[in-house]
Amino acid sequence: MLLIASKEHLLAKKKIVDLSSLKNEKFIFREKGSGTRMATDAHFKRLKLKPEIRLELGRSDQEEVAILKCKEFPIESSWHIVSPKGKQLSPIATILKERLCQQAKSWK
């Protein structure tokens, strides 16, 4: 499971997060029916935890994407856009790639 939080969040200061400490947190999950969601739901159920789901996301290439400019965003890293050689991207993935490339010019 990938957990993402503000660097100011209390749990972000821990090296390892115990799942029981997540009982009062809010989550973004994959859509119901996805393998990731089923595995996550099953794991929380085994732990007798009911996560508060704030947002459900579908397949990433089917989502509307907004690229937001943020001042003083705390994470700096290098990103690469990759796709399988010889495979044509879906129309929405092509649009996302074009928007990311266009936006990246202003990040330099």
XYZ file of C-alpha atoms in Angstrom:
108
model
C 0.000 0.000 0.000
C 1.281 3.428 -0.870
C 0.484 6.096 1.687
C 0.872 9.746 0.748
C 0.594 12.567 3.259
C 1.773 16.086 3.903
C 5.269 16.165 5.355
C 3.683 17.987 8.312
C 1.329 15.073 9.080
C 2.068 13.263 12.356
C 2.351 9.897 10.593
C 4.853 11.299 8.072
C 7.389 11.578 10.878
C 7.288 7.811 11.508
C 9.621 5.435 9.680
C 6.993 2.674 9.701
C 3.246 3.274 9.954
C 1.161 0.735 11.845
C -2.136 0.185 10.007
C -4.100 0.556 13.237
C -2.896 4.176 13.379
C -4.794 4.809 10.127
C -8.264 4.298 11.619
C -9.013 8.043 11.799
C -7.408 9.006 8.476
C -9.118 9.820 5.170
C -8.255 7.903 2.002
C -8.273 8.015 -1.779
C -8.959 4.498 -3.093
C -9.185 2.797 -6.461
C -12.702 2.098 -7.741
C -14.752 -0.823 -6.417
C -14.094 -3.968 -8.421
C -10.416 -3.276 -9.150
C -7.939 -5.869 -7.922
C -6.125 -3.243 -5.870
C -9.360 -2.150 -4.207
C -10.466 -5.711 -3.450
C -7.102 -6.515 -1.850
C -7.126 -3.279 0.156
C -10.724 -3.780 1.313
C -9.971 -7.372 2.334
C -6.899 -6.308 4.296
C -8.749 -3.567 6.174
C -11.578 -6.036 6.891
C -9.113 -8.575 8.340
C -7.793 -5.797 10.585
C -11.366 -4.835 11.539
C -10.747 -1.283 10.310
C -13.213 0.695 8.214
C -11.330 3.407 6.300
C -13.009 6.730 5.550
C -12.899 6.956 1.761
C -12.954 10.556 0.564
C -12.458 9.863 -3.146
C -12.546 6.850 -5.475
C -10.419 6.856 -8.620
C -10.942 4.697 -11.695
C -8.364 3.556 -14.194
C -5.834 6.332 -14.581
C -6.211 6.528 -18.358
C -9.966 7.123 -17.998
C -9.752 9.984 -15.516
C -10.010 13.684 -16.176
C -6.722 15.173 -15.120
C -6.022 18.698 -13.930
C -2.471 19.930 -13.554
C -2.261 22.494 -10.802
C 0.533 24.962 -10.196
C 1.484 25.000 -6.528
C 3.803 27.487 -4.874
C 6.390 26.029 -2.525
C 5.403 22.430 -3.209
C 7.629 20.388 -0.872
C 8.668 17.607 -3.252
C 11.316 18.025 -5.915
C 12.151 15.062 -8.107
C 12.807 14.024 -11.675
C 9.960 12.498 -13.643
C 9.975 10.567 -16.895
C 7.103 9.768 -19.216
C 7.422 6.205 -20.479
C 5.218 3.852 -22.453
C 5.671 0.392 -23.951
C 7.664 0.415 -27.189
C 5.459 -0.169 -30.215
C 2.200 0.308 -28.306
C -0.140 3.125 -29.275
C -1.424 5.194 -26.360
C -5.155 5.587 -25.819
C -6.577 8.995 -26.809
C -6.850 10.135 -23.164
C -3.307 8.930 -22.386
C -2.047 10.844 -25.439
C -3.752 14.019 -24.205
C -2.294 13.510 -20.723
C 1.196 13.022 -22.171
C 0.862 16.182 -24.279
C -0.383 18.225 -21.293
C 2.402 16.961 -19.062
C 5.052 17.760 -21.669
C 3.570 21.219 -22.186
C 3.346 21.901 -18.440
C 6.870 20.592 -17.840
C 8.296 23.450 -19.908
C 7.125 25.925 -17.249
C 8.674 23.860 -14.426
C 12.261 24.291 -15.619
